[in-house]
CSV table of C-alpha atoms in Angstrom, one decimal:
chain,number,residue,atom,x,y,z
A,1,MET,CA,45.4,-1.3,-18.6
A,2,ALA,CA,43.9,0.3,-20.9
A,3,LYS,CA,39.4,-1.2,-20.1
A,4,SER,CA,39.2,-1.9,-23.7
A,5,THR,CA,41.9,-4.5,-23.0
A,6,LYS,CA,40.0,-5.9,-19.7
A,7,LEU,CA,37.9,-8.7,-19.7
A,8,GLY,CA,34.3,-8.9,-19.7
A,9,PHE,CA,31.2,-9.7,-18.2
A,10,TRP,CA,30.6,-13.3,-20.6
A,11,SER,CA,34.9,-13.4,-20.6
A,12,ILE,CA,34.8,-13.4,-17.0
A,13,VAL,CA,32.1,-16.1,-17.0
A,14,LEU,CA,34.1,-18.4,-20.0
A,15,MET,CA,37.2,-18.2,-17.6
A,16,GLY,CA,35.0,-19.2,-14.5
A,17,ILE,CA,33.8,-22.1,-15.9
A,18,ASN,CA,37.1,-22.8,-18.0
A,19,ILE,CA,39.3,-22.4,-14.6
A,20,ILE,CA,36.7,-25.0,-13.2
A,21,ILE,CA,35.8,-27.8,-15.7
A,22,GLY,CA,39.3,-29.4,-15.9
A,23,SER,CA,40.7,-32.4,-15.4
A,24,GLY,CA,39.3,-33.4,-12.3
A,25,ILE,CA,35.4,-33.9,-14.0
A,26,PHE,CA,37.5,-36.3,-16.5
A,27,LEU,CA,39.3,-38.8,-14.4
A,28,ILE,CA,38.1,-38.9,-10.7
A,29,PRO,CA,33.8,-40.1,-11.2
A,30,GLY,CA,35.8,-42.9,-11.2
A,31,THR,CA,37.2,-42.5,-8.0
A,32,GLY,CA,34.3,-41.4,-6.3
A,33,VAL,CA,32.3,-44.7,-7.0
A,34,LYS,CA,35.3,-46.6,-6.1
A,35,LEU,CA,35.0,-44.6,-2.6
A,36,PHE,CA,31.1,-44.2,-1.9
A,37,GLY,CA,29.6,-46.3,-5.1
A,38,PRO,CA,26.7,-44.4,-6.3
A,39,ALA,CA,25.5,-42.3,-4.0
A,40,SER,CA,29.2,-40.4,-5.2
A,41,ILE,CA,26.5,-38.4,-6.6
A,42,LEU,CA,25.0,-36.8,-3.2
A,43,VAL,CA,28.7,-36.5,-2.3
A,44,LEU,CA,29.4,-34.1,-5.1
A,45,ILE,CA,26.1,-32.3,-4.4
A,46,PHE,CA,27.4,-31.5,-0.9
A,47,ASP,CA,30.7,-30.5,-2.0
A,48,ALA,CA,28.4,-28.3,-5.0
A,49,MET,CA,26.7,-26.8,-1.4
A,50,LEU,CA,30.0,-26.1,0.2
A,51,ILE,CA,31.3,-24.4,-2.8
A,52,PHE,CA,28.4,-22.2,-3.4
A,53,MET,CA,28.5,-21.2,0.3
A,54,VAL,CA,31.9,-20.4,-0.3
A,55,GLY,CA,31.8,-19.0,-3.4
A,56,LEU,CA,29.1,-16.4,-1.9
A,57,CYS,CA,31.7,-14.9,0.6
A,58,PHE,CA,34.1,-14.5,-2.1
A,59,ALA,CA,31.6,-12.3,-3.7
A,60,GLU,CA,30.9,-10.4,-0.8
A,61,CYS,CA,34.5,-10.0,-0.2
A,62,ALA,CA,35.5,-9.3,-3.7
A,63,SER,CA,32.2,-6.1,-3.9
A,64,HIS,CA,34.3,-4.2,-2.0
A,65,PHE,CA,38.0,-4.1,-4.4
A,66,SER,CA,39.0,-3.8,-7.6
A,67,GLU,CA,42.8,-5.1,-7.2
A,68,ASN,CA,44.2,-8.4,-7.7
A,69,GLY,CA,44.9,-10.8,-5.1
A,70,GLY,CA,41.9,-12.5,-4.2
A,71,ALA,CA,41.9,-13.9,-0.6
A,72,TYR,CA,44.8,-12.6,0.3
A,73,VAL,CA,43.9,-9.0,-0.5
A,74,TYR,CA,40.7,-9.5,1.9
A,75,THR,CA,42.5,-11.2,4.7
A,76,ARG,CA,45.4,-8.5,4.7
A,77,LYS,CA,42.4,-5.9,5.0
A,78,ALA,CA,40.5,-7.6,7.6
A,79,PHE,CA,43.3,-9.7,9.9
A,80,GLY,CA,46.4,-7.9,8.8
A,81,ASN,CA,49.7,-8.2,6.9
A,82,PHE,CA,50.5,-11.2,8.6
A,83,TRP,CA,47.6,-13.4,8.1
A,84,GLY,CA,47.4,-11.8,4.6
A,85,TYR,CA,51.4,-12.8,4.0
A,86,GLU,CA,50.6,-16.2,5.2
A,87,VAL,CA,47.6,-16.5,2.8
A,88,GLY,CA,48.7,-14.6,0.0
A,89,ILE,CA,51.7,-17.2,0.0
A,90,ALA,CA,49.6,-20.0,0.5
A,91,THR,CA,47.2,-18.6,-2.4
A,92,TRP,CA,50.4,-18.5,-5.1
A,93,ALA,CA,51.8,-22.4,-4.0
A,94,THR,CA,48.2,-24.0,-4.3
A,95,ARG,CA,47.5,-22.6,-7.7
A,96,ILE,CA,50.9,-23.8,-8.7
A,97,VAL,CA,50.8,-27.0,-7.3
A,98,ALA,CA,46.8,-27.0,-8.9
A,99,GLU,CA,48.3,-26.0,-12.2
A,100,ALA,CA,50.9,-29.0,-12.1
A,101,THR,CA,48.3,-31.1,-11.1
A,102,ILE,CA,46.4,-30.3,-14.8
A,103,TYR,CA,49.1,-31.0,-16.5
A,104,ALA,CA,49.4,-34.6,-14.5
A,105,GLY,CA,45.7,-35.0,-15.6
A,106,LEU,CA,46.7,-34.5,-19.3
A,107,ILE,CA,49.4,-36.8,-19.1
A,108,THR,CA,47.3,-39.3,-17.4
A,109,ALA,CA,44.5,-39.1,-20.6
A,110,LEU,CA,47.0,-39.1,-23.3
A,111,SER,CA,48.7,-42.4,-21.8
A,112,GLY,CA,44.9,-44.1,-22.2
A,113,VAL,CA,45.6,-43.3,-26.2
A,114,PHE,CA,49.5,-42.9,-25.8
A,115,PRO,CA,50.6,-45.4,-23.6
A,116,GLN,CA,54.6,-44.1,-23.9
A,117,LEU,CA,53.5,-41.1,-21.8
A,118,GLN,CA,53.5,-43.2,-19.3
A,119,ASN,CA,57.4,-43.4,-19.4
A,120,PRO,CA,59.9,-41.1,-17.9
A,121,GLY,CA,61.2,-39.5,-21.3
A,122,PRO,CA,58.8,-38.5,-23.2
A,123,LYS,CA,56.0,-37.6,-20.2
A,124,TYR,CA,59.1,-35.1,-19.4
A,125,ALA,CA,59.7,-33.8,-22.6
A,126,LEU,CA,55.7,-33.0,-22.9
A,127,ILE,CA,55.1,-31.1,-19.7
A,128,THR,CA,58.2,-28.7,-20.9
A,129,VAL,CA,56.5,-28.5,-24.3
A,130,ILE,CA,53.2,-27.2,-22.6
A,131,GLY,CA,55.2,-24.9,-20.0
A,132,LEU,CA,57.3,-23.0,-22.7
A,133,ALA,CA,54.1,-22.6,-24.5
A,134,LEU,CA,52.1,-21.1,-22.0
A,135,ILE,CA,55.3,-18.9,-21.5
A,136,THR,CA,54.7,-17.8,-24.8
A,137,ILE,CA,51.2,-17.2,-24.8
A,138,ASN,CA,50.7,-15.5,-21.8
A,139,ILE,CA,53.8,-12.8,-22.7
A,140,MET,CA,52.4,-12.2,-25.5
A,141,GLY,CA,49.5,-10.8,-23.6
A,142,ILE,CA,45.6,-10.7,-22.1
A,143,LYS,CA,44.7,-9.7,-25.7
A,144,ILE,CA,46.3,-13.7,-26.6
A,145,SER,CA,45.0,-14.7,-23.6
A,146,LYS,CA,41.2,-14.1,-23.4
A,147,VAL,CA,41.1,-14.7,-26.9
A,148,PHE,CA,42.7,-18.8,-25.9
A,149,ASN,CA,40.7,-18.5,-23.2
A,150,ASN,CA,37.4,-18.3,-24.7
A,151,ILE,CA,37.8,-20.7,-28.2
A,152,LEU,CA,39.0,-23.8,-25.6
A,153,THR,CA,36.4,-23.1,-23.5
A,154,VAL,CA,33.5,-23.2,-26.1
A,155,SER,CA,35.1,-25.9,-27.8
A,156,LYS,CA,35.6,-27.9,-24.6
A,157,LEU,CA,32.4,-28.4,-23.4
A,158,LEU,CA,30.8,-29.8,-26.6
A,159,PRO,CA,31.9,-32.9,-26.4
A,160,LEU,CA,30.9,-33.1,-22.4
A,161,LEU,CA,27.5,-31.9,-23.7
A,162,LEU,CA,27.1,-34.6,-26.2
A,163,LEU,CA,27.9,-36.8,-23.6
A,164,ILE,CA,25.2,-35.9,-21.5
A,165,GLY,CA,23.3,-35.7,-24.3
A,166,VAL,CA,23.2,-39.0,-25.8
A,167,GLY,CA,24.3,-41.0,-22.1
A,168,ILE,CA,20.9,-40.4,-20.8
A,169,PHE,CA,19.6,-43.2,-23.5
A,170,PHE,CA,21.5,-45.4,-22.6
A,171,LEU,CA,20.7,-45.4,-18.5
A,172,LYS,CA,20.2,-48.7,-17.0
A,173,PRO,CA,18.7,-48.2,-13.7
A,174,THR,CA,20.5,-52.0,-12.2
A,175,ASN,CA,23.9,-49.6,-12.7
A,176,PHE,CA,23.0,-47.5,-9.6
A,177,GLN,CA,21.9,-50.3,-7.1
A,178,PRO,CA,22.8,-50.5,-4.6
A,179,PHE,CA,23.0,-46.9,-4.1
A,180,PHE,CA,24.3,-47.2,-1.1
A,181,PRO,CA,26.7,-50.6,-1.0
A,182,PRO,CA,27.5,-51.5,2.6
A,183,GLU,CA,31.2,-52.3,1.8
A,184,VAL,CA,31.7,-48.4,1.2
A,185,THR,CA,29.2,-46.2,2.4
A,186,HIS,CA,30.5,-45.0,6.0
A,187,MET,CA,31.6,-42.2,7.1
A,188,SER,CA,35.0,-42.9,6.7
A,189,ASN,CA,35.0,-43.0,3.7
A,190,PHE,CA,32.1,-39.9,3.1
A,191,SER,CA,34.3,-37.6,3.7
A,192,THR,CA,37.4,-39.0,2.0
A,193,ALA,CA,35.3,-38.9,-0.8
A,194,ALA,CA,33.9,-35.7,-0.1
A,195,VAL,CA,38.0,-34.2,0.3
A,196,THR,CA,38.7,-35.9,-3.2
A,197,LEU,CA,35.8,-35.0,-5.3
A,198,PHE,CA,35.9,-31.1,-4.1
A,199,TYR,CA,39.1,-30.9,-6.4
A,200,VAL,CA,36.2,-31.1,-9.5
A,201,PHE,CA,35.3,-27.8,-8.2
A,202,VAL,CA,38.3,-25.8,-7.3
A,203,GLY,CA,39.1,-23.5,-8.8
A,204,PHE,CA,36.2,-20.3,-8.9
A,205,GLU,CA,38.8,-18.8,-6.5
A,206,GLY,CA,40.7,-17.5,-9.6
A,207,LEU,CA,38.6,-15.7,-11.2
A,208,VAL,CA,39.5,-13.3,-7.6
A,209,VAL,CA,43.0,-13.4,-7.9
A,210,VAL,CA,42.7,-11.0,-11.2
A,211,ALA,CA,39.8,-9.0,-10.5
A,212,GLY,CA,42.5,-5.6,-11.9
A,213,GLU,CA,42.2,-7.2,-14.9
A,214,MET,CA,38.2,-6.3,-15.6
A,215,LYS,CA,35.5,-4.7,-16.3
A,216,ASN,CA,33.3,-2.9,-13.5
A,217,THR,CA,34.8,-5.1,-11.3
A,218,LYS,CA,32.8,-4.4,-8.2
A,219,ARG,CA,29.3,-5.3,-10.7
A,220,ASN,CA,30.5,-8.1,-12.4
A,221,LEU,CA,32.7,-10.5,-10.5
A,222,PRO,CA,29.9,-11.1,-7.7
A,223,LEU,CA,27.5,-11.9,-10.3
A,224,ALA,CA,29.6,-13.8,-12.5
A,225,LEU,CA,30.4,-15.9,-9.7
A,226,LEU,CA,27.1,-17.2,-9.0
A,227,VAL,CA,26.7,-17.9,-12.4
A,228,VAL,CA,29.4,-19.8,-13.0
A,229,LEU,CA,29.3,-21.9,-9.7
A,230,LEU,CA,25.2,-22.8,-10.5
A,231,SER,CA,26.6,-23.6,-14.4
A,232,VAL,CA,29.5,-25.9,-13.7
A,233,THR,CA,27.3,-27.8,-10.5
A,234,ILE,CA,24.7,-28.4,-13.1
A,235,ILE,CA,27.1,-29.7,-15.4
A,236,TYR,CA,28.8,-31.9,-13.0
A,237,SER,CA,26.0,-33.9,-11.8
A,238,LEU,CA,24.1,-34.7,-15.3
A,239,ILE,CA,28.1,-36.3,-15.7
A,240,PHE,CA,27.9,-38.1,-12.7
A,241,ALA,CA,25.2,-39.4,-13.4
A,242,VAL,CA,25.1,-40.4,-16.9
A,243,SER,CA,28.6,-42.0,-16.0
A,244,ILE,CA,27.3,-44.1,-13.6
A,245,GLY,CA,24.5,-45.2,-15.6
A,246,VAL,CA,26.2,-46.3,-18.2
A,247,LEU,CA,29.0,-48.0,-16.3
A,248,GLY,CA,27.9,-48.5,-13.3
A,249,SER,CA,30.2,-50.2,-10.4
A,250,ASN,CA,32.5,-50.7,-13.8
A,251,LEU,CA,33.6,-47.3,-13.4
A,252,SER,CA,36.0,-47.7,-11.0
A,253,ASN,CA,37.8,-50.3,-13.0
A,254,THR,CA,39.0,-47.7,-15.3
A,255,PRO,CA,41.7,-44.3,-14.8
A,256,VAL,CA,40.0,-42.8,-17.1
A,257,PRO,CA,36.2,-43.0,-16.9
A,258,LEU,CA,34.8,-40.5,-19.7
A,259,GLN,CA,36.7,-42.0,-21.8
A,260,ALA,CA,35.1,-45.3,-21.2
A,261,VAL,CA,31.7,-44.2,-20.7
A,262,PHE,CA,31.8,-42.8,-24.3
A,263,SER,CA,33.8,-46.0,-25.6
A,264,ALA,CA,30.8,-47.6,-23.9
A,265,ILE,CA,28.0,-45.6,-25.9
A,266,ALA,CA,30.0,-44.8,-29.2
A,267,GLY,CA,32.4,-47.5,-29.8
A,268,PRO,CA,35.7,-46.2,-30.9
A,269,THR,CA,34.7,-43.4,-32.4
A,270,GLY,CA,33.6,-42.1,-28.7
A,271,LYS,CA,36.6,-42.9,-27.2
A,272,TRP,CA,38.2,-40.6,-29.2
A,273,ILE,CA,35.8,-37.7,-29.0
A,274,ILE,CA,36.3,-37.4,-25.3
A,275,VAL,CA,39.8,-37.5,-25.8
A,276,VAL,CA,39.9,-35.1,-28.0
A,277,GLY,CA,37.4,-33.0,-25.2
A,278,SER,CA,39.9,-33.9,-22.3
A,279,ILE,CA,42.6,-32.3,-24.9
A,280,LEU,CA,41.0,-29.5,-25.2
A,281,SER,CA,39.4,-29.1,-21.8
A,282,MET,CA,43.0,-29.5,-19.7
A,283,GLY,CA,44.1,-27.2,-22.6
A,284,ALA,CA,42.0,-24.6,-21.9
A,285,ILE,CA,42.0,-24.8,-17.6
A,286,VAL,CA,46.0,-24.9,-18.0
A,287,VAL,CA,45.8,-21.6,-20.7
A,288,GLY,CA,42.9,-19.9,-18.0
A,289,SER,CA,45.3,-21.1,-14.9
A,290,SER,CA,48.4,-20.2,-16.1
A,291,PHE,CA,47.0,-16.5,-16.4
A,292,VAL,CA,46.0,-16.5,-13.1
A,293,THR,CA,48.5,-17.6,-11.6
A,294,PRO,CA,51.2,-15.5,-12.0
A,295,ARG,CA,49.0,-12.7,-11.0
A,296,ALA,CA,48.8,-14.1,-7.2
A,297,GLY,CA,52.8,-13.2,-7.0
A,298,VAL,CA,52.4,-9.8,-8.5
A,299,ALA,CA,49.9,-9.3,-5.8
A,300,LEU,CA,52.3,-10.2,-2.9
A,301,ALA,CA,55.0,-8.0,-5.0
A,302,ASN,CA,53.0,-5.2,-5.2
A,303,HIS,CA,52.5,-5.1,-1.3
A,304,GLU,CA,56.0,-5.3,-1.1
A,305,MET,CA,55.7,-8.9,0.2
A,306,MET,CA,57.6,-10.3,-1.7
A,307,PRO,CA,60.7,-8.8,-4.3
A,308,ALA,CA,59.7,-5.7,-6.5
A,309,PHE,CA,61.4,-7.6,-9.9
A,310,ILE,CA,57.9,-10.1,-9.9
A,311,LYS,CA,55.6,-7.3,-10.8
A,312,LYS,CA,57.7,-6.3,-13.5
A,313,THR,CA,55.5,-6.1,-16.6
A,314,ASN,CA,56.3,-6.2,-20.9
A,315,LYS,CA,55.1,-3.7,-22.9
A,316,ARG,CA,52.1,-5.5,-23.4
A,317,ASP,CA,51.2,-5.4,-19.4
A,318,ALA,CA,52.3,-8.9,-18.8
A,319,PRO,CA,53.7,-9.4,-15.8
A,320,TYR,CA,56.7,-11.5,-17.3
A,321,VAL,CA,58.8,-12.6,-14.2
A,322,ALA,CA,56.2,-13.4,-12.5
A,323,ILE,CA,55.0,-16.2,-15.3
A,324,ILE,CA,58.6,-17.5,-15.9
A,325,ILE,CA,58.9,-18.3,-12.3
A,326,SER,CA,55.3,-19.4,-12.0
A,327,THR,CA,55.3,-21.9,-14.5
A,328,CYS,CA,58.8,-23.3,-14.5
A,329,LEU,CA,57.9,-24.4,-10.6
A,330,VAL,CA,55.0,-25.4,-12.1
A,331,MET,CA,57.0,-27.6,-14.4
A,332,LEU,CA,59.1,-29.1,-11.8
A,333,ILE,CA,55.9,-30.7,-9.9
A,334,ALA,CA,54.3,-31.8,-12.0
A,335,TYR,CA,57.9,-33.6,-13.1
A,336,SER,CA,57.5,-35.5,-10.2
A,337,GLY,CA,53.9,-36.3,-9.2
A,338,THR,CA,50.9,-37.9,-10.3
A,339,PHE,CA,47.5,-36.8,-11.1
A,340,VAL,CA,46.1,-38.1,-7.7
A,341,VAL,CA,48.3,-37.4,-5.4
A,342,LEU,CA,48.6,-33.7,-6.9
A,343,ALA,CA,44.6,-33.7,-6.5
A,344,GLN,CA,44.5,-34.7,-2.8
A,345,ILE,CA,47.0,-31.9,-2.2
A,346,ALA,CA,45.5,-29.4,-4.0
A,347,SER,CA,41.8,-29.6,-2.8
A,348,VAL,CA,43.5,-29.5,1.2
A,349,ALA,CA,45.9,-26.3,0.6
A,350,ARG,CA,42.9,-24.8,-1.1
A,351,PHE,CA,40.8,-24.1,2.2
A,352,VAL,CA,43.9,-22.1,3.2
A,353,GLN,CA,41.7,-19.1,0.7
A,354,TYR,CA,38.6,-20.5,1.7
A,355,ILE,CA,38.2,-20.4,5.3
A,356,PRO,CA,39.9,-16.7,6.0
A,357,THR,CA,37.6,-15.5,3.3
A,358,CYS,CA,34.9,-16.8,5.2
A,359,LEU,CA,35.8,-15.4,7.9
A,360,SER,CA,36.4,-12.3,6.5
A,361,VAL,CA,33.1,-11.4,5.6
A,362,ILE,CA,32.2,-11.3,9.5
A,363,ARG,CA,35.0,-9.0,9.8
A,364,PHE,CA,34.0,-6.8,6.8
A,365,ARG,CA,30.5,-6.3,8.4
A,366,LYS,CA,31.9,-4.5,11.5
A,367,ILE,CA,35.0,-2.3,9.8
A,368,ILE,CA,33.4,-1.5,6.6
A,369,ASP,CA,30.9,0.8,5.2
A,370,HIS,CA,28.7,-1.1,3.1
A,371,ASP,CA,27.9,0.4,0.0
A,372,PRO,CA,24.4,-0.2,-0.6
A,373,ASN,CA,24.7,-1.6,-4.2
A,374,ALA,CA,27.5,-4.1,-3.6
A,375,PHE,CA,26.4,-8.0,-3.4
A,376,LYS,CA,25.9,-9.4,0.4
A,377,VAL,CA,25.6,-12.3,1.5
A,378,PRO,CA,21.8,-13.2,2.6
A,379,PHE,CA,20.7,-14.5,6.2
A,380,GLY,CA,23.1,-12.5,8.5
A,381,ILE,CA,26.9,-14.3,9.2
A,382,VAL,CA,24.8,-18.2,9.1
A,383,ILE,CA,26.4,-18.9,5.5
A,384,PRO,CA,29.7,-17.6,6.4
A,385,VAL,CA,30.0,-19.5,9.7
A,386,VAL,CA,27.9,-22.9,7.8
A,387,ALA,CA,30.7,-22.7,5.4
A,388,THR,CA,33.8,-22.4,7.8
A,389,LEU,CA,33.0,-25.2,9.9
A,390,VAL,CA,32.2,-27.2,7.0
A,391,SER,CA,35.2,-26.3,5.8
A,392,LEU,CA,37.4,-27.4,9.1
A,393,TRP,CA,35.3,-30.5,8.7
A,394,LEU,CA,36.4,-31.5,5.6
A,395,LEU,CA,40.5,-29.9,7.0
A,396,ILE,CA,40.1,-32.7,9.7
A,397,ASN,CA,38.8,-35.1,7.8
A,398,ALA,CA,41.5,-34.9,5.5
A,399,LYS,CA,44.4,-37.3,5.2
A,400,HIS,CA,47.3,-36.3,7.6
A,401,GLU,CA,50.2,-36.3,5.6
A,402,GLN,CA,48.6,-33.7,3.4
A,403,LEU,CA,47.0,-31.4,6.5
A,404,LEU,CA,50.9,-31.8,8.0
A,405,LEU,CA,52.0,-30.9,4.4
A,406,ALA,CA,50.0,-27.1,4.6
A,407,ILE,CA,51.0,-26.5,8.2
A,408,GLY,CA,54.2,-27.5,7.2
A,409,PHE,CA,54.4,-24.8,4.2
A,410,LEU,CA,52.6,-22.2,6.5
A,411,LEU,CA,54.9,-22.5,9.7
A,412,LEU,CA,58.5,-22.7,6.5
A,413,VAL,CA,57.3,-19.7,4.8
A,414,SER,CA,56.5,-17.7,8.4
A,415,PRO,CA,60.0,-16.2,8.9
A,416,PHE,CA,59.9,-15.2,5.5
A,417,TYR,CA,57.5,-12.7,6.4
A,418,LEU,CA,59.4,-11.3,9.0
A,419,LEU,CA,62.3,-10.9,6.6
A,420,THR,CA,60.2,-8.7,3.8
A,421,ASN,CA,59.3,-6.4,7.8
A,422,VAL,CA,63.0,-5.9,8.3
A,423,ARG,CA,63.5,-4.8,4.6
A,424,LYS,CA,60.9,-2.3,4.2
A,425,ASN,CA,61.9,-0.7,7.4
A,426,ARG,CA,65.3,-0.1,6.2
A,427,ALA,CA,63.9,1.3,3.2
A,428,ALA,CA,61.5,3.7,4.7
A,429,ASN,CA,64.7,4.5,7.5
A,430,ASN,CA,67.0,5.6,4.4
A,431,HIS,CA,64.2,7.9,2.8
A,432,GLU,CA,63.6,9.3,6.0
A,433,THR,CA,67.6,10.3,6.1
A,434,GLU,CA,67.8,11.3,3.1
């Protein structure tokens, strides 16, 4: 790919903000208050600290590589082909489920204004239109995708910043009392809230999946990751504070909390501002996600972990086969799922990427000669170890059916690794006999 068509530093930052800030922040604040009251702000900060530690680990690993693949590439290098395959398949599947979550979130947000979207027919029709549009945009190549991503990211931030700027004048201190409602603020709810709210941060790992599409990857990617995570944490904390301060406990009684907050501030006009913001936000994030998701499959095909036809590209260098396969699977899952269920599954599945990446940092310290100019996580292995332990704690406290679903998936795809090895060995033997 020509260097001029690759993503520069600020395009990387905008893509990172885009693929994180999406449906979650528009829909989940109410769930947080229902689970843990006003103290859900602390749960959000807890998740932000965890995701920042994980982000540091991704940043160090990213400084060693310039190719597409992210957690798959790191795990394969650190722990071998089998574990790399498991993480790679899980990464692709997780991105597909996460993208389907955005579709469902968009339908949920729009149904607050267009109730007919709660019916299967209109819902399925809109999902199909979204999917076909994204296939078209991505097959047209990286230039078109980059333009759509940058414009939509800037556009979707404006309503959120307006909500923060106006909402701080409508805060009611009494809405934060009691800050720790005794009926909900206990450890079981904390862990459930932490897993659920974690969803609003996931997606940053999509940046490292498309490392091969960036300029000066080893320098730009680690710094961009840190800028993105810090920016998103500040925005989220302010949105949660404004939402609770304006609506208090009533925040948990609406499926579209930010619409309700802006309606309370500015009436019908405020509601429509957030509706437009929701559409722009979820439209932007689904454009960014649809660019990243197929390349998780391409990374596997590049290492012969998937059939070679998946990595085929057109004259615009777009992996059109992977784009079509990924988007069709996204649509099928979106037809069947609801936002909250898909969000919880997507959150749990992300840890299949996060934990191996944190462990890879420790492994790379031993097996890779560290470039003095590359990024390095401070405090030795303390941060990777803490990030791993906290991630494991969240996994243990996730709903058992979600955890079993993730484990079951990994077991289900394991035999396919053996098939890829048999195919590769057969091809190698045929080559030797020629």
